Tab-separated table of C-alpha atoms in Angstrom:
chain	number	residue	atom	x	y	z
A	1	MET	CA	12.925	2.927	-16.855
A	2	TYR	CA	15.291	0.239	-15.653
A	3	ASP	CA	17.463	1.858	-17.443
A	4	CYS	CA	17.758	4.921	-16.039
A	5	PRO	CA	20.883	5.908	-13.271
A	6	MET	CA	20.456	4.929	-9.359
A	7	GLU	CA	18.336	7.674	-8.492
A	8	GLU	CA	15.754	7.344	-10.220
A	9	LYS	CA	15.697	3.663	-9.968
A	10	ILE	CA	15.905	4.485	-5.636
A	11	TRP	CA	13.682	7.246	-5.872
A	12	GLN	CA	11.142	5.015	-8.366
A	13	MET	CA	10.700	2.660	-5.307
A	14	PHE	CA	8.261	5.994	-2.804
A	15	ILE	CA	5.733	7.290	-2.654
A	16	PHE	CA	5.779	10.461	-0.252
A	17	GLY	CA	2.743	12.964	1.044
A	18	THR	CA	2.567	16.493	0.017
A	19	GLY	CA	5.086	18.570	1.282
A	20	ASP	CA	7.401	20.995	1.917
A	21	TYR	CA	9.628	18.630	-0.026
A	22	LEU	CA	7.673	16.767	-3.151
A	23	ASP	CA	8.887	19.355	-6.439
A	24	LYS	CA	12.503	18.839	-5.603
A	25	ALA	CA	11.184	14.991	-5.129
A	26	LEU	CA	9.188	14.663	-8.181
A	27	SER	CA	12.150	16.329	-10.139
A	28	LYS	CA	14.839	13.770	-9.550
A	29	GLY	CA	12.019	10.516	-10.374
A	30	LEU	CA	9.910	10.101	-7.030
A	31	GLY	CA	8.174	6.802	-7.475
A	32	GLY	CA	4.719	7.910	-7.777
A	33	VAL	CA	2.068	10.849	-4.391
A	34	ILE	CA	-0.469	9.626	-1.944
A	35	PHE	CA	-3.437	11.903	-1.086
A	36	PHE	CA	-5.341	12.806	2.472
A	37	THR	CA	-8.005	14.898	3.066
A	38	ARG	CA	-6.372	17.841	4.005
A	39	ASP	CA	-5.165	17.798	-0.021
A	40	ILE	CA	-8.398	18.325	-1.585
A	41	ASN	CA	-11.239	20.936	-0.757
A	42	SER	CA	-12.672	21.093	-4.716
A	43	LYS	CA	-12.977	18.839	-7.938
A	44	GLU	CA	-12.126	21.398	-9.278
A	45	GLN	CA	-8.748	21.927	-7.348
A	46	PHE	CA	-7.657	19.167	-6.897
A	47	LYS	CA	-8.127	17.916	-10.240
A	48	GLU	CA	-5.714	21.701	-10.962
A	49	LEU	CA	-2.774	19.014	-8.142
A	50	ILE	CA	-3.174	16.231	-9.485
A	51	ASN	CA	-2.626	17.399	-12.913
A	52	ASP	CA	0.215	20.259	-11.935
A	53	ILE	CA	2.331	17.003	-10.528
A	54	VAL	CA	2.085	14.637	-13.535
A	55	LYS	CA	3.860	17.719	-15.142
A	56	GLU	CA	6.880	17.864	-12.730
A	57	SER	CA	7.782	14.030	-12.815
A	58	ILE	CA	10.304	13.355	-14.080
A	59	ILE	CA	8.807	9.405	-14.587
A	60	TYR	CA	4.479	8.973	-14.651
A	61	PRO	CA	4.008	8.163	-10.778
A	62	PHE	CA	1.201	5.929	-9.892
A	63	LEU	CA	-1.411	8.830	-7.821
A	64	SER	CA	-2.928	7.087	-4.790
A	65	ILE	CA	-4.875	7.657	-2.342
A	66	ASP	CA	-6.607	5.141	0.649
A	67	GLN	CA	-10.524	4.843	-0.457
A	68	GLU	CA	-11.707	2.105	0.815
A	69	GLY	CA	-15.234	3.743	1.151
A	70	GLY	CA	-17.133	4.559	4.634
A	71	LYS	CA	-14.312	4.728	7.384
A	72	VAL	CA	-11.326	5.084	5.253
A	73	GLU	CA	-12.361	8.000	2.462
A	74	ARG	CA	-10.253	11.163	1.305
A	75	THR	CA	-12.604	12.415	-0.881
A	76	GLU	CA	-14.972	13.407	2.159
A	77	ASN	CA	-15.224	17.167	2.153
A	78	ILE	CA	-15.831	17.047	-1.809
A	79	HIS	CA	-18.547	13.878	-2.115
A	80	SER	CA	-20.630	11.576	0.526
A	81	ARG	CA	-19.064	8.704	1.944
A	82	CYS	CA	-20.397	5.411	1.109
A	83	LEU	CA	-20.186	2.426	2.994
A	84	SER	CA	-18.111	0.933	4.222
A	85	PRO	CA	-17.042	-2.733	3.128
A	86	ARG	CA	-18.267	-4.342	5.649
A	87	TYR	CA	-22.013	-3.311	4.852
A	88	ALA	CA	-21.541	-2.757	1.757
A	89	TYR	CA	-20.584	-6.490	1.111
A	90	GLN	CA	-23.823	-7.528	3.555
A	91	LYS	CA	-26.390	-5.760	1.550
A	92	GLY	CA	-24.631	-8.277	-1.765
A	93	GLU	CA	-22.595	-8.121	-4.089
A	94	ASP	CA	-24.869	-5.994	-7.202
A	95	PHE	CA	-24.453	-2.987	-4.577
A	96	SER	CA	-20.280	-3.172	-3.596
A	97	ILE	CA	-19.351	-3.027	-7.766
A	98	GLU	CA	-22.399	-0.306	-7.816
A	99	GLN	CA	-20.081	1.136	-4.600
A	100	THR	CA	-16.922	0.246	-5.566
A	101	THR	CA	-17.963	1.092	-9.969
A	102	ASN	CA	-19.173	4.338	-8.733
A	103	ILE	CA	-15.579	4.832	-6.378
A	104	ALA	CA	-13.722	3.476	-9.830
A	105	GLN	CA	-14.644	6.280	-11.900
A	106	GLU	CA	-14.375	8.916	-9.023
A	107	LEU	CA	-11.056	8.861	-8.477
A	108	ARG	CA	-10.834	7.988	-12.284
A	109	GLU	CA	-12.430	11.530	-12.976
A	110	TYR	CA	-9.484	12.955	-10.454
A	111	GLY	CA	-5.746	11.213	-12.633
A	112	ILE	CA	-6.358	8.287	-9.549
A	113	ASN	CA	-4.170	5.702	-11.140
A	114	LEU	CA	-3.324	3.004	-7.625
A	115	ASN	CA	-6.319	3.067	-4.596
A	116	PHE	CA	-4.842	1.683	-1.694
A	117	ALA	CA	-7.857	-1.554	-1.290
A	118	PRO	CA	-9.362	-3.448	-1.041
A	119	CYS	CA	-8.295	-4.737	3.291
A	120	ALA	CA	-8.036	-8.381	3.091
A	121	ASP	CA	-8.341	-8.243	6.698
A	122	VAL	CA	-10.477	-11.634	8.860
A	123	ASN	CA	-11.883	-9.438	11.311
A	124	THR	CA	-11.396	-12.136	14.138
A	125	ASN	CA	-11.284	-9.888	17.108
A	126	THR	CA	-13.845	-7.400	17.390
A	127	ASN	CA	-11.674	-4.922	20.247
A	128	ASN	CA	-9.384	-3.948	16.526
A	129	PRO	CA	-8.778	-1.478	17.672
A	130	ILE	CA	-8.380	0.024	14.191
A	131	ILE	CA	-9.998	-3.160	11.666
A	132	GLY	CA	-13.394	-3.750	12.496
A	133	GLU	CA	-16.288	-2.731	9.534
A	134	ARG	CA	-13.107	-1.920	6.618
A	135	ALA	CA	-13.412	-6.239	6.692
A	136	PHE	CA	-15.764	-7.893	4.813
A	137	SER	CA	-15.874	-10.308	7.983
A	138	ASP	CA	-15.128	-12.433	10.081
A	139	LYS	CA	-14.929	-15.380	8.359
A	140	THR	CA	-12.364	-15.924	6.114
A	141	GLU	CA	-14.642	-17.731	2.765
A	142	GLU	CA	-16.697	-14.007	3.052
A	143	VAL	CA	-12.990	-11.693	2.683
A	144	VAL	CA	-11.914	-13.887	-0.339
A	145	LYS	CA	-14.807	-13.671	-2.635
A	146	GLY	CA	-14.829	-9.283	-0.990
A	147	VAL	CA	-11.749	-8.757	-1.460
A	148	ASN	CA	-12.794	-10.382	-5.338
A	149	ILE	CA	-15.583	-8.981	-5.230
A	150	VAL	CA	-13.580	-5.114	-4.976
A	151	SER	CA	-10.112	-5.361	-6.672
A	152	ASP	CA	-11.801	-6.903	-9.972
A	153	THR	CA	-14.513	-3.868	-10.335
A	154	TYR	CA	-11.582	-1.075	-9.469
A	155	ARG	CA	-9.220	-3.144	-12.410
A	156	LYS	CA	-12.048	-2.702	-14.927
A	157	ASN	CA	-12.515	0.645	-14.305
A	158	GLY	CA	-8.453	1.992	-14.143
A	159	ILE	CA	-7.501	1.702	-11.102
A	160	ILE	CA	-4.882	-1.004	-9.745
A	161	PRO	CA	-6.185	-2.109	-6.515
A	162	CYS	CA	-3.603	-3.373	-3.504
A	163	VAL	CA	-4.760	-5.716	-0.857
A	164	LYS	CA	-3.959	-4.834	2.844
A	165	HIS	CA	-2.515	-5.449	5.465
A	166	TYR	CA	-0.452	-8.199	4.464
A	167	PRO	CA	-0.162	-10.976	6.803
A	168	GLY	CA	-3.117	-9.988	8.493
A	169	HIS	CA	-4.941	-7.008	10.755
A	170	GLY	CA	-7.770	-8.461	11.065
A	171	ASP	CA	-6.270	-9.977	14.801
A	172	ALA	CA	-4.856	-8.182	16.336
A	173	ASP	CA	-5.304	-5.808	19.347
A	174	LYS	CA	-3.939	-3.018	18.840
A	175	ASP	CA	-2.799	0.171	16.596
A	176	SER	CA	0.436	-0.167	14.954
A	177	HIS	CA	-0.048	4.097	13.903
A	178	LEU	CA	0.964	4.575	17.841
A	179	THR	CA	2.612	1.426	18.451
A	180	LEU	CA	4.138	-2.385	17.357
A	181	PRO	CA	0.851	-5.275	17.577
A	182	LYS	CA	1.722	-8.313	18.291
A	183	ILE	CA	-0.117	-11.487	16.592
A	184	ASP	CA	0.883	-14.641	18.026
A	185	LEU	CA	-0.893	-16.824	15.800
A	186	SER	CA	0.269	-20.305	14.701
A	187	LEU	CA	1.672	-20.626	10.783
A	188	GLU	CA	-0.477	-22.791	10.903
A	189	GLU	CA	-3.841	-20.407	11.497
A	190	MET	CA	-2.524	-18.065	10.114
A	191	GLU	CA	-2.420	-19.417	7.122
A	192	LYS	CA	-6.093	-21.509	7.731
A	193	ILE	CA	-7.547	-18.185	8.287
A	194	HIS	CA	-5.763	-14.765	7.374
A	195	ILE	CA	-3.578	-15.526	4.781
A	196	ALA	CA	-5.988	-17.197	2.736
A	197	PRO	CA	-7.167	-14.256	2.007
A	198	PHE	CA	-3.793	-13.293	0.241
A	199	ARG	CA	-3.169	-16.304	-1.235
A	200	LYS	CA	-6.718	-16.025	-3.561
A	201	ALA	CA	-5.550	-12.516	-4.510
A	202	VAL	CA	-2.228	-13.858	-5.478
A	203	GLU	CA	-3.415	-16.312	-8.002
A	204	ASN	CA	-6.137	-14.234	-9.171
A	205	ASN	CA	-2.910	-11.849	-10.131
A	206	ILE	CA	-3.059	-9.142	-6.937
A	207	GLU	CA	-1.062	-5.868	-8.667
A	208	MET	CA	0.502	-4.928	-5.359
A	209	ILE	CA	0.284	-6.233	-1.205
A	210	MET	CA	0.535	-3.738	1.112
A	211	ALA	CA	3.058	-5.470	4.843
A	212	ALA	CA	1.358	-4.352	7.051
A	213	HIS	CA	3.874	-3.397	10.760
A	214	LEU	CA	2.477	-6.101	12.528
A	215	HIS	CA	5.634	-8.463	14.889
A	216	CYS	CA	3.534	-12.637	13.885
A	217	THR	CA	5.313	-14.227	16.062
A	218	CYS	CA	5.054	-17.782	13.168
A	219	PHE	CA	6.952	-15.919	11.412
A	220	ASP	CA	9.287	-14.037	13.696
A	221	ASN	CA	10.076	-15.325	17.909
A	222	GLU	CA	12.193	-11.587	17.879
A	223	VAL	CA	10.305	-8.412	17.883
A	224	LEU	CA	10.282	-7.447	13.872
A	225	PRO	CA	7.430	-6.525	11.645
A	226	ALA	CA	6.814	-8.583	8.758
A	227	SER	CA	7.010	-5.305	7.238
A	228	LEU	CA	10.617	-5.547	6.861
A	229	SER	CA	10.494	-9.633	7.359
A	230	LYS	CA	12.980	-11.537	5.737
A	231	ASN	CA	10.064	-14.857	6.976
A	232	ALA	CA	7.196	-12.827	6.076
A	233	ILE	CA	8.044	-11.689	2.166
A	234	GLY	CA	10.304	-14.217	1.616
A	235	TYR	CA	6.771	-15.768	3.034
A	236	LEU	CA	5.235	-13.757	-0.088
A	237	ARG	CA	7.859	-14.670	-2.637
A	238	ASN	CA	8.492	-18.215	-2.222
A	239	LYS	CA	5.808	-19.733	-0.706
A	240	LEU	CA	3.254	-18.353	-2.628
A	241	ASN	CA	5.246	-17.759	-5.826
A	242	TYR	CA	3.842	-13.760	-5.223
A	243	GLU	CA	5.483	-11.506	-8.037
A	244	GLY	CA	3.729	-7.950	-8.165
A	245	VAL	CA	5.018	-5.096	-5.746
A	246	ILE	CA	4.794	-5.411	-2.339
A	247	ILE	CA	4.351	-1.720	-0.542
A	248	SER	CA	4.499	-0.927	3.122
A	249	ASP	CA	1.855	0.436	4.917
A	250	ASP	CA	2.939	4.910	6.044
A	251	MET	CA	6.586	4.175	7.596
A	252	VAL	CA	6.364	6.916	9.950
A	253	MET	CA	3.694	4.584	12.486
A	254	LYS	CA	5.518	4.489	15.327
A	255	GLY	CA	5.261	0.431	14.381
A	256	VAL	CA	7.905	0.825	11.900
A	257	GLN	CA	9.079	4.122	13.254
A	258	ASP	CA	11.598	3.288	16.095
A	259	TYR	CA	14.201	1.408	13.848
A	260	GLY	CA	14.190	5.356	12.216
A	261	SER	CA	13.528	6.557	8.234
A	262	LEU	CA	16.877	4.587	6.415
A	263	ASP	CA	17.026	1.265	8.472
A	264	ALA	CA	13.723	0.730	8.349
A	265	VAL	CA	14.259	1.435	4.450
A	266	ILE	CA	17.679	-0.917	4.039
A	267	MET	CA	16.051	-3.514	5.583
A	268	GLY	CA	12.834	-3.627	4.679
A	269	ILE	CA	14.427	-4.264	0.821
A	270	LYS	CA	16.809	-6.471	1.933
A	271	ALA	CA	13.300	-8.591	3.227
A	272	GLY	CA	12.018	-8.175	-0.021
A	273	LEU	CA	9.640	-5.387	0.174
A	274	ASP	CA	10.051	-3.054	-3.762
A	275	MET	CA	7.992	0.487	-2.446
A	276	PHE	CA	7.405	2.115	0.975
A	277	ILE	CA	5.234	4.298	1.454
A	278	PHE	CA	5.306	8.379	4.080
A	279	ARG	CA	3.289	10.225	4.161
A	280	GLU	CA	4.538	13.367	4.124
A	281	ALA	CA	7.012	15.070	1.386
A	282	ASP	CA	9.079	16.328	4.339
A	283	LYS	CA	12.710	17.384	5.665
A	284	ASN	CA	12.500	13.352	7.317
A	285	ALA	CA	11.712	11.579	3.673
A	286	TYR	CA	13.350	13.426	0.794
A	287	GLU	CA	16.559	12.729	2.563
A	288	THR	CA	16.481	8.732	3.103
A	289	VAL	CA	15.887	7.916	0.066
A	290	GLU	CA	19.427	11.308	-0.787
A	291	ARG	CA	21.102	9.170	2.181
A	292	LEU	CA	19.697	5.054	0.958
A	293	ILE	CA	21.582	6.173	-2.302
A	294	ASP	CA	24.107	6.630	-0.834
A	295	VAL	CA	24.140	4.079	0.958
A	296	ALA	CA	23.248	1.459	-2.097
A	297	ASN	CA	26.034	2.850	-3.941
A	298	GLN	CA	28.516	0.854	-1.657
A	299	ASP	CA	26.242	-2.292	-1.334
A	300	LYS	CA	25.757	-5.215	-4.005
A	301	LEU	CA	23.188	-6.992	-2.599
A	302	LEU	CA	21.305	-3.461	-2.104
A	303	CYS	CA	21.087	-3.269	-5.669
A	304	ALA	CA	20.694	-6.491	-6.659
A	305	ASN	CA	17.037	-6.625	-4.985
A	306	ILE	CA	17.341	-2.339	-6.265
A	307	ALA	CA	17.142	-3.959	-9.355
A	308	ASN	CA	14.892	-6.404	-8.910
A	309	SER	CA	12.363	-3.630	-7.393
A	310	ILE	CA	12.666	-1.630	-10.376
A	311	ARG	CA	11.825	-4.376	-12.307
A	312	ARG	CA	8.418	-4.589	-10.809
A	313	ILE	CA	7.839	-1.539	-10.668
A	314	GLU	CA	8.634	-0.863	-14.270
A	315	LEU	CA	6.222	-3.202	-15.370
A	316	LEU	CA	2.967	-2.457	-13.155
A	317	LYS	CA	3.596	1.438	-14.926
A	318	THR	CA	2.901	-0.152	-17.653
A	319	LYS	CA	-1.130	-0.878	-16.136
A	320	ILE	CA	-1.373	2.541	-15.722
A	321	LYS	CA	-4.495	4.016	-18.180
A	322	ARG	CA	-3.895	7.715	-17.922
């Protein structure tokens, strides 16, 4: 992959949902596909969908999903829901391992190889509209334990885990799907409470980290999502010495869309992001990548960052169990 044309390298940096432009994107080298409830109607249909996507892909894709348990599950049309992470964790380590094993084996049965879970957020804000029971706890040390248990269980069962939402969505009072939340905590507070689970995950060699669309004043005075921030992503790379893949949260969320898709992606690459999620394989997503290719061909700095990202993506893809 590292020696493939620039066009294919850039397409490898994207994960799309399903949509009218999916087949075309797969034929260009799309890095992966993310599945939602809308895509899953029966076991047989879902397996067939994934098999078709693999056949259409010119480079084996990440086949991904948000399957946390409880409020965030995508197989609700064909399986009963599990407990949310908080309630599963409260029932003890053995229960968390058992539930996560069941989720992982279910996903593997369909061909999924990447799960955007677990949440490493510490839910310190009781009015948090988006995290809540998706977090293991409102206590940092309990979140660290929960993240380690779930990540290890996914890994042992052939699923690549991705911890989210760096640098921590737990103190937010707004939903980043609808706006850009502001986290107004000192760096010391963030490090002690919210970044600590991510630091521990890095120490435990987590394969992928998702960056959140949050404005964290400890990293940037100007209003800027952490997902596009050189300071926030640079902290992961330089302070925590993280060498794995950093992926954006959904790039059509309101917390980032005000920048426009192309400019946001360019900012993300320059900040240090490796991959980007677009929930729809629509005209906007497709044209964003095609326009990015044109820009990258004229920008040596962008090309250098892309080369580093491809190295990380390629290394992670060697861990995919087929």
